[in-house]
Amino acid sequence: LLPKSQVCSLVLGTADIEETIHRVARETGESEIQVRRRAGRYVEEMAADFKKSYFSVLEIAFNWVWPRMFAGLVYTGLERVIECVKKHPVVLVPCHRSHFDYIIMSYLFHMRYVSPPHIAAGINLSFWPMGPLFRGAGAYFIRRTFEGDELYKAVFRQYLTFLIREGYTQE
């Protein structure tokens, strides 16, 4: 997994983003520097920032909380999913009955020494102190609507393209 700063640079350095910056600057009358800074803020707001130490905390918390709240964890077919993840980009779609769903998937991947999924999360979950923890565990935050913001759409499209091209599992 690449560091967030490198991912942000790769996303912002694409021809599509440059073209969008030029177009938005022309249409809005802003300078290209202002538009480029806004694009930088967007990708910073959005991008995951994996931290190995966060997974250690997640593992400890999960092992402490799980047995106190639930009788067990039953899953099937995970080994087949992991074999697919090793060969192809995969999109996981948990039932999302609770916020435990995506945490469980990250936990199970971590316990099997597989790169955990990048998790699409609503921007509303980026609050302190949970936001940095979620981001460090692989969440990338997206706004609920992109309507009327061509620059945000372009940055998100390039970030998603990067994740898919690099073969990162997404959830």
PDB file of N, CA, C and O in Angstrom, residues 29-86:
ATOM      1  N   GLY A  29     -13.530  31.588 -13.354  1.00  0.00           N
ATOM      2  CA  GLY A  29     -12.732  32.806 -13.215  1.00  0.00           C
ATOM      3  C   GLY A  29     -11.698  32.716 -12.098  1.00  0.00           C
ATOM      4  O   GLY A  29     -10.984  33.684 -11.827  1.00  0.00           O
ATOM      5  N   GLU A  30     -11.600  31.576 -11.445  1.00  0.00           N
ATOM      6  CA  GLU A  30     -10.572  31.374 -10.415  1.00  0.00           C
ATOM      7  C   GLU A  30      -9.237  31.149 -11.111  1.00  0.00           C
ATOM      8  O   GLU A  30      -9.185  30.718 -12.266  1.00  0.00           O
ATOM      9  N   SER A  31      -8.173  31.376 -10.387  1.00  0.00           N
ATOM     10  CA  SER A  31      -6.858  31.065 -10.952  1.00  0.00           C
ATOM     11  C   SER A  31      -6.670  29.545 -10.922  1.00  0.00           C
ATOM     12  O   SER A  31      -7.287  28.849 -10.115  1.00  0.00           O
ATOM     13  N   GLU A  32      -5.802  29.059 -11.792  1.00  0.00           N
ATOM     14  CA  GLU A  32      -5.521  27.618 -11.803  1.00  0.00           C
ATOM     15  C   GLU A  32      -4.896  27.173 -10.485  1.00  0.00           C
ATOM     16  O   GLU A  32      -5.122  26.053 -10.037  1.00  0.00           O
ATOM     17  N   ILE A  33      -4.140  28.047  -9.873  1.00  0.00           N
ATOM     18  CA  ILE A  33      -3.530  27.724  -8.578  1.00  0.00           C
ATOM     19  C   ILE A  33      -4.621  27.482  -7.535  1.00  0.00           C
ATOM     20  O   ILE A  33      -4.556  26.517  -6.765  1.00  0.00           O
ATOM     21  N   GLN A  34      -5.636  28.336  -7.502  1.00  0.00           N
ATOM     22  CA  GLN A  34      -6.740  28.169  -6.548  1.00  0.00           C
ATOM     23  C   GLN A  34      -7.483  26.860  -6.800  1.00  0.00           C
ATOM     24  O   GLN A  34      -7.798  26.138  -5.851  1.00  0.00           O
ATOM     25  N   VAL A  35      -7.754  26.574  -8.052  1.00  0.00           N
ATOM     26  CA  VAL A  35      -8.485  25.348  -8.400  1.00  0.00           C
ATOM     27  C   VAL A  35      -7.628  24.128  -8.063  1.00  0.00           C
ATOM     28  O   VAL A  35      -8.135  23.137  -7.519  1.00  0.00           O
ATOM     29  N   ARG A  36      -6.332  24.199  -8.341  1.00  0.00           N
ATOM     30  CA  ARG A  36      -5.431  23.079  -8.029  1.00  0.00           C
ATOM     31  C   ARG A  36      -5.385  22.842  -6.510  1.00  0.00           C
ATOM     32  O   ARG A  36      -5.382  21.698  -6.062  1.00  0.00           O
ATOM     33  N   ARG A  37      -5.355  23.920  -5.740  1.00  0.00           N
ATOM     34  CA  ARG A  37      -5.365  23.771  -4.267  1.00  0.00           C
ATOM     35  C   ARG A  37      -6.658  23.112  -3.801  1.00  0.00           C
ATOM     36  O   ARG A  37      -6.649  22.268  -2.907  1.00  0.00           O
ATOM     37  N   ARG A  38      -7.776  23.519  -4.410  1.00  0.00           N
ATOM     38  CA  ARG A  38      -9.067  22.913  -4.044  1.00  0.00           C
ATOM     39  C   ARG A  38      -9.074  21.425  -4.395  1.00  0.00           C
ATOM     40  O   ARG A  38      -9.527  20.599  -3.608  1.00  0.00           O
ATOM     41  N   ALA A  39      -8.528  21.070  -5.545  1.00  0.00           N
ATOM     42  CA  ALA A  39      -8.428  19.657  -5.934  1.00  0.00           C
ATOM     43  C   ALA A  39      -7.574  18.906  -4.906  1.00  0.00           C
ATOM     44  O   ALA A  39      -7.907  17.788  -4.513  1.00  0.00           O
ATOM     45  N   GLY A  40      -6.494  19.537  -4.443  1.00  0.00           N
ATOM     46  CA  GLY A  40      -5.646  18.932  -3.415  1.00  0.00           C
ATOM     47  C   GLY A  40      -6.394  18.711  -2.114  1.00  0.00           C
ATOM     48  O   GLY A  40      -6.252  17.673  -1.464  1.00  0.00           O
ATOM     49  N   ARG A  41      -7.215  19.695  -1.731  1.00  0.00           N
ATOM     50  CA  ARG A  41      -8.017  19.535  -0.510  1.00  0.00           C
ATOM     51  C   ARG A  41      -9.019  18.401  -0.671  1.00  0.00           C
ATOM     52  O   ARG A  41      -9.256  17.638   0.264  1.00  0.00           O
ATOM     53  N   TYR A  42      -9.590  18.288  -1.862  1.00  0.00           N
ATOM     54  CA  TYR A  42     -10.565  17.211  -2.111  1.00  0.00           C
ATOM     55  C   TYR A  42      -9.928  15.832  -1.964  1.00  0.00           C
ATOM     56  O   TYR A  42     -10.478  14.954  -1.299  1.00  0.00           O
ATOM     57  N   VAL A  43      -8.778  15.637  -2.582  1.00  0.00           N
ATOM     58  CA  VAL A  43      -8.152  14.316  -2.504  1.00  0.00           C
ATOM     59  C   VAL A  43      -7.655  14.040  -1.084  1.00  0.00           C
ATOM     60  O   VAL A  43      -7.721  12.912  -0.601  1.00  0.00           O
ATOM     61  N   GLU A  44      -7.194  15.067  -0.371  1.00  0.00           N
ATOM     62  CA  GLU A  44      -6.794  14.893   1.037  1.00  0.00           C
ATOM     63  C   GLU A  44      -7.999  14.515   1.900  1.00  0.00           C
ATOM     64  O   GLU A  44      -7.893  13.677   2.794  1.00  0.00           O
ATOM     65  N   GLU A  45      -9.134  15.159   1.641  1.00  0.00           N
ATOM     66  CA  GLU A  45     -10.375  14.869   2.371  1.00  0.00           C
ATOM     67  C   GLU A  45     -10.829  13.444   2.122  1.00  0.00           C
ATOM     68  O   GLU A  45     -11.385  12.799   3.001  1.00  0.00           O
ATOM     69  N   MET A  46     -10.572  12.942   0.945  1.00  0.00           N
ATOM     70  CA  MET A  46     -11.112  11.677   0.490  1.00  0.00           C
ATOM     71  C   MET A  46     -10.218  10.476   0.802  1.00  0.00           C
ATOM     72  O   MET A  46     -10.700   9.429   1.247  1.00  0.00           O
ATOM     73  N   ALA A  47      -8.940  10.567   0.581  1.00  0.00           N
ATOM     74  CA  ALA A  47      -8.041   9.417   0.508  1.00  0.00           C
ATOM     75  C   ALA A  47      -7.853   8.676   1.826  1.00  0.00           C
ATOM     76  O   ALA A  47      -7.761   9.283   2.893  1.00  0.00           O
ATOM     77  N   ALA A  48      -7.761   7.354   1.697  1.00  0.00           N
ATOM     78  CA  ALA A  48      -7.425   6.501   2.838  1.00  0.00           C
ATOM     79  C   ALA A  48      -5.962   6.738   3.204  1.00  0.00           C
ATOM     80  O   ALA A  48      -5.172   7.221   2.394  1.00  0.00           O
ATOM     81  N   ASP A  49      -5.605   6.389   4.432  1.00  0.00           N
ATOM     82  CA  ASP A  49      -4.233   6.572   4.910  1.00  0.00           C
ATOM     83  C   ASP A  49      -3.877   5.406   5.821  1.00  0.00           C
ATOM     84  O   ASP A  49      -3.814   5.549   7.044  1.00  0.00           O
ATOM     85  N   PHE A  50      -3.681   4.231   5.219  1.00  0.00           N
ATOM     86  CA  PHE A  50      -3.439   3.013   5.989  1.00  0.00           C
ATOM     87  C   PHE A  50      -2.286   3.176   6.963  1.00  0.00           C
ATOM     88  O   PHE A  50      -1.236   3.693   6.620  1.00  0.00           O
ATOM     89  N   LYS A  51      -2.517   2.693   8.173  1.00  0.00           N
ATOM     90  CA  LYS A  51      -1.496   2.692   9.217  1.00  0.00           C
ATOM     91  C   LYS A  51      -1.502   1.302   9.853  1.00  0.00           C
ATOM     92  O   LYS A  51      -2.534   0.842  10.359  1.00  0.00           O
ATOM     93  N   LYS A  52      -0.356   0.643   9.805  1.00  0.00           N
ATOM     94  CA  LYS A  52      -0.264  -0.712  10.370  1.00  0.00           C
ATOM     95  C   LYS A  52      -0.667  -0.734  11.839  1.00  0.00           C
ATOM     96  O   LYS A  52      -1.329  -1.649  12.296  1.00  0.00           O
ATOM     97  N   SER A  53      -0.263   0.293  12.571  1.00  0.00           N
ATOM     98  CA  SER A  53      -0.566   0.324  14.008  1.00  0.00           C
ATOM     99  C   SER A  53      -2.076   0.364  14.260  1.00  0.00           C
ATOM    100  O   SER A  53      -2.550  -0.151  15.269  1.00  0.00           O
ATOM    101  N   TYR A  54      -2.838   0.963  13.343  1.00  0.00           N
ATOM    102  CA  TYR A  54      -4.293   1.029  13.514  1.00  0.00           C
ATOM    103  C   TYR A  54      -4.897  -0.358  13.456  1.00  0.00           C
ATOM    104  O   TYR A  54      -5.889  -0.641  14.117  1.00  0.00           O
ATOM    105  N   PHE A  55      -4.297  -1.238  12.641  1.00  0.00           N
ATOM    106  CA  PHE A  55      -4.817  -2.596  12.566  1.00  0.00           C
ATOM    107  C   PHE A  55      -4.508  -3.381  13.829  1.00  0.00           C
ATOM    108  O   PHE A  55      -5.285  -4.235  14.235  1.00  0.00           O
ATOM    109  N   SER A  56      -3.408  -3.071  14.472  1.00  0.00           N
ATOM    110  CA  SER A  56      -3.110  -3.701  15.756  1.00  0.00           C
ATOM    111  C   SER A  56      -4.142  -3.276  16.793  1.00  0.00           C
ATOM    112  O   SER A  56      -4.649  -4.090  17.564  1.00  0.00           O
ATOM    113  N   VAL A  57      -4.481  -1.973  16.800  1.00  0.00           N
ATOM    114  CA  VAL A  57      -5.512  -1.466  17.715  1.00  0.00           C
ATOM    115  C   VAL A  57      -6.854  -2.094  17.371  1.00  0.00           C
ATOM    116  O   VAL A  57      -7.597  -2.530  18.262  1.00  0.00           O
ATOM    117  N   LEU A  58      -7.162  -2.169  16.081  1.00  0.00           N
ATOM    118  CA  LEU A  58      -8.412  -2.785  15.638  1.00  0.00           C
ATOM    119  C   LEU A  58      -8.496  -4.232  16.090  1.00  0.00           C
ATOM    120  O   LEU A  58      -9.528  -4.680  16.588  1.00  0.00           O
ATOM    121  N   GLU A  59      -7.410  -4.961  15.957  1.00  0.00           N
ATOM    122  CA  GLU A  59      -7.382  -6.364  16.362  1.00  0.00           C
ATOM    123  C   GLU A  59      -7.620  -6.511  17.865  1.00  0.00           C
ATOM    124  O   GLU A  59      -8.429  -7.330  18.301  1.00  0.00           O
ATOM    125  N   ILE A  60      -6.951  -5.705  18.666  1.00  0.00           N
ATOM    126  CA  ILE A  60      -7.131  -5.762  20.119  1.00  0.00           C
ATOM    127  C   ILE A  60      -8.562  -5.408  20.494  1.00  0.00           C
ATOM    128  O   ILE A  60      -9.209  -6.107  21.271  1.00  0.00           O
ATOM    129  N   ALA A  61      -9.074  -4.315  19.918  1.00  0.00           N
ATOM    130  CA  ALA A  61     -10.447  -3.885  20.213  1.00  0.00           C
ATOM    131  C   ALA A  61     -11.451  -4.940  19.775  1.00  0.00           C
ATOM    132  O   ALA A  61     -12.395  -5.269  20.505  1.00  0.00           O
ATOM    133  N   PHE A  62     -11.257  -5.479  18.591  1.00  0.00           N
ATOM    134  CA  PHE A  62     -12.171  -6.486  18.072  1.00  0.00           C
ATOM    135  C   PHE A  62     -12.180  -7.717  18.968  1.00  0.00           C
ATOM    136  O   PHE A  62     -13.241  -8.238  19.315  1.00  0.00           O
ATOM    137  N   ASN A  63     -10.996  -8.192  19.356  1.00  0.00           N
ATOM    138  CA  ASN A  63     -10.902  -9.379  20.206  1.00  0.00           C
ATOM    139  C   ASN A  63     -11.490  -9.140  21.595  1.00  0.00           C
ATOM    140  O   ASN A  63     -11.915 -10.084  22.264  1.00  0.00           O
ATOM    141  N   TRP A  64     -11.517  -7.899  22.038  1.00  0.00           N
ATOM    142  CA  TRP A  64     -12.101  -7.585  23.342  1.00  0.00           C
ATOM    143  C   TRP A  64     -13.606  -7.398  23.240  1.00  0.00           C
ATOM    144  O   TRP A  64     -14.366  -7.907  24.056  1.00  0.00           O
ATOM    145  N   VAL A  65     -14.062  -6.641  22.234  1.00  0.00           N
ATOM    146  CA  VAL A  65     -15.487  -6.310  22.097  1.00  0.00           C
ATOM    147  C   VAL A  65     -16.306  -7.486  21.596  1.00  0.00           C
ATOM    148  O   VAL A  65     -17.388  -7.760  22.111  1.00  0.00           O
ATOM    149  N   TRP A  66     -15.811  -8.169  20.591  1.00  0.00           N
ATOM    150  CA  TRP A  66     -16.602  -9.191  19.913  1.00  0.00           C
ATOM    151  C   TRP A  66     -17.185 -10.242  20.860  1.00  0.00           C
ATOM    152  O   TRP A  66     -18.401 -10.469  20.846  1.00  0.00           O
ATOM    153  N   PRO A  67     -16.389 -10.898  21.700  1.00  0.00           N
ATOM    154  CA  PRO A  67     -16.964 -11.945  22.564  1.00  0.00           C
ATOM    155  C   PRO A  67     -17.954 -11.394  23.605  1.00  0.00           C
ATOM    156  O   PRO A  67     -18.806 -12.126  24.103  1.00  0.00           O
ATOM    157  N   ARG A  68     -17.878 -10.104  23.916  1.00  0.00           N
ATOM    158  CA  ARG A  68     -18.793  -9.514  24.888  1.00  0.00           C
ATOM    159  C   ARG A  68     -20.137  -9.140  24.264  1.00  0.00           C
ATOM    160  O   ARG A  68     -21.126  -8.994  24.962  1.00  0.00           O
ATOM    161  N   MET A  69     -20.146  -8.973  22.940  1.00  0.00           N
ATOM    162  CA  MET A  69     -21.372  -8.542  22.270  1.00  0.00           C
ATOM    163  C   MET A  69     -22.051  -9.653  21.480  1.00  0.00           C
ATOM    164  O   MET A  69     -23.261  -9.604  21.277  1.00  0.00           O
ATOM    165  N   PHE A  70     -21.275 -10.620  21.007  1.00  0.00           N
ATOM    166  CA  PHE A  70     -21.818 -11.624  20.100  1.00  0.00           C
ATOM    167  C   PHE A  70     -21.402 -13.017  20.532  1.00  0.00           C
ATOM    168  O   PHE A  70     -20.374 -13.222  21.157  1.00  0.00           O
ATOM    169  N   ALA A  71     -22.220 -13.993  20.141  1.00  0.00           N
ATOM    170  CA  ALA A  71     -21.957 -15.379  20.509  1.00  0.00           C
ATOM    171  C   ALA A  71     -20.875 -16.008  19.639  1.00  0.00           C
ATOM    172  O   ALA A  71     -20.227 -16.966  20.039  1.00  0.00           O
ATOM    173  N   GLY A  72     -20.665 -15.490  18.448  1.00  0.00           N
ATOM    174  CA  GLY A  72     -19.650 -16.056  17.573  1.00  0.00           C
ATOM    175  C   GLY A  72     -19.627 -15.350  16.235  1.00  0.00           C
ATOM    176  O   GLY A  72     -20.420 -14.448  15.976  1.00  0.00           O
ATOM    177  N   LEU A  73     -18.733 -15.807  15.398  1.00  0.00           N
ATOM    178  CA  LEU A  73     -18.594 -15.255  14.061  1.00  0.00           C
ATOM    179  C   LEU A  73     -18.535 -16.424  13.093  1.00  0.00           C
ATOM    180  O   LEU A  73     -17.631 -17.247  13.159  1.00  0.00           O
ATOM    181  N   VAL A  74     -19.524 -16.499  12.227  1.00  0.00           N
ATOM    182  CA  VAL A  74     -19.586 -17.581  11.254  1.00  0.00           C
ATOM    183  C   VAL A  74     -19.444 -16.967   9.865  1.00  0.00           C
ATOM    184  O   VAL A  74     -20.159 -16.033   9.520  1.00  0.00           O
ATOM    185  N   TYR A  75     -18.509 -17.473   9.114  1.00  0.00           N
ATOM    186  CA  TYR A  75     -18.340 -17.008   7.740  1.00  0.00           C
ATOM    187  C   TYR A  75     -17.965 -18.205   6.881  1.00  0.00           C
ATOM    188  O   TYR A  75     -17.392 -19.184   7.361  1.00  0.00           O
ATOM    189  N   THR A  76     -18.333 -18.125   5.621  1.00  0.00           N
ATOM    190  CA  THR A  76     -18.003 -19.198   4.686  1.00  0.00           C
ATOM    191  C   THR A  76     -17.491 -18.578   3.391  1.00  0.00           C
ATOM    192  O   THR A  76     -17.861 -17.457   3.031  1.00  0.00           O
ATOM    193  N   GLY A  77     -16.637 -19.309   2.720  1.00  0.00           N
ATOM    194  CA  GLY A  77     -16.157 -18.888   1.414  1.00  0.00           C
ATOM    195  C   GLY A  77     -15.048 -17.858   1.424  1.00  0.00           C
ATOM    196  O   GLY A  77     -14.660 -17.372   0.357  1.00  0.00           O
ATOM    197  N   LEU A  78     -14.538 -17.517   2.585  1.00  0.00           N
ATOM    198  CA  LEU A  78     -13.521 -16.465   2.663  1.00  0.00           C
ATOM    199  C   LEU A  78     -12.244 -16.853   1.908  1.00  0.00           C
ATOM    200  O   LEU A  78     -11.643 -16.007   1.255  1.00  0.00           O
ATOM    201  N   GLU A  79     -11.861 -18.101   1.972  1.00  0.00           N
ATOM    202  CA  GLU A  79     -10.630 -18.521   1.291  1.00  0.00           C
ATOM    203  C   GLU A  79     -10.752 -18.336  -0.220  1.00  0.00           C
ATOM    204  O   GLU A  79      -9.794 -17.931  -0.875  1.00  0.00           O
ATOM    205  N   ARG A  80     -11.931 -18.572  -0.776  1.00  0.00           N
ATOM    206  CA  ARG A  80     -12.151 -18.347  -2.216  1.00  0.00           C
ATOM    207  C   ARG A  80     -12.037 -16.862  -2.544  1.00  0.00           C
ATOM    208  O   ARG A  80     -11.475 -16.493  -3.568  1.00  0.00           O
ATOM    209  N   VAL A  81     -12.593 -16.021  -1.672  1.00  0.00           N
ATOM    210  CA  VAL A  81     -12.502 -14.575  -1.871  1.00  0.00           C
ATOM    211  C   VAL A  81     -11.040 -14.139  -1.833  1.00  0.00           C
ATOM    212  O   VAL A  81     -10.587 -13.368  -2.686  1.00  0.00           O
ATOM    213  N   ILE A  82     -10.290 -14.639  -0.884  1.00  0.00           N
ATOM    214  CA  ILE A  82      -8.881 -14.269  -0.749  1.00  0.00           C
ATOM    215  C   ILE A  82      -8.086 -14.708  -1.971  1.00  0.00           C
ATOM    216  O   ILE A  82      -7.214 -13.969  -2.449  1.00  0.00           O
ATOM    217  N   GLU A  83      -8.388 -15.872  -2.524  1.00  0.00           N
ATOM    218  CA  GLU A  83      -7.718 -16.312  -3.757  1.00  0.00           C
ATOM    219  C   GLU A  83      -8.020 -15.351  -4.906  1.00  0.00           C
ATOM    220  O   GLU A  83      -7.141 -15.017  -5.691  1.00  0.00           O
ATOM    221  N   CYS A  84      -9.261 -14.874  -4.994  1.00  0.00           N
ATOM    222  CA  CYS A  84      -9.631 -13.897  -6.028  1.00  0.00           C
ATOM    223  C   CYS A  84      -8.904 -12.571  -5.814  1.00  0.00           C
ATOM    224  O   CYS A  84      -8.437 -11.953  -6.774  1.00  0.00           O
ATOM    225  N   VAL A  85      -8.818 -12.146  -4.557  1.00  0.00           N
ATOM    226  CA  VAL A  85      -8.166 -10.872  -4.218  1.00  0.00           C
ATOM    227  C   VAL A  85      -6.699 -10.891  -4.643  1.00  0.00           C
ATOM    228  O   VAL A  85      -6.161  -9.869  -5.053  1.00  0.00           O
ATOM    229  N   LYS A  86      -6.075 -12.042  -4.560  1.00  0.00           N
ATOM    230  CA  LYS A  86      -4.666 -12.157  -4.934  1.00  0.00           C
ATOM    231  C   LYS A  86      -4.457 -12.021  -6.441  1.00  0.00           C
ATOM    232  O   LYS A  86      -3.351 -11.727  -6.888  1.00  0.00           O
TER     233      LYS A  86
END
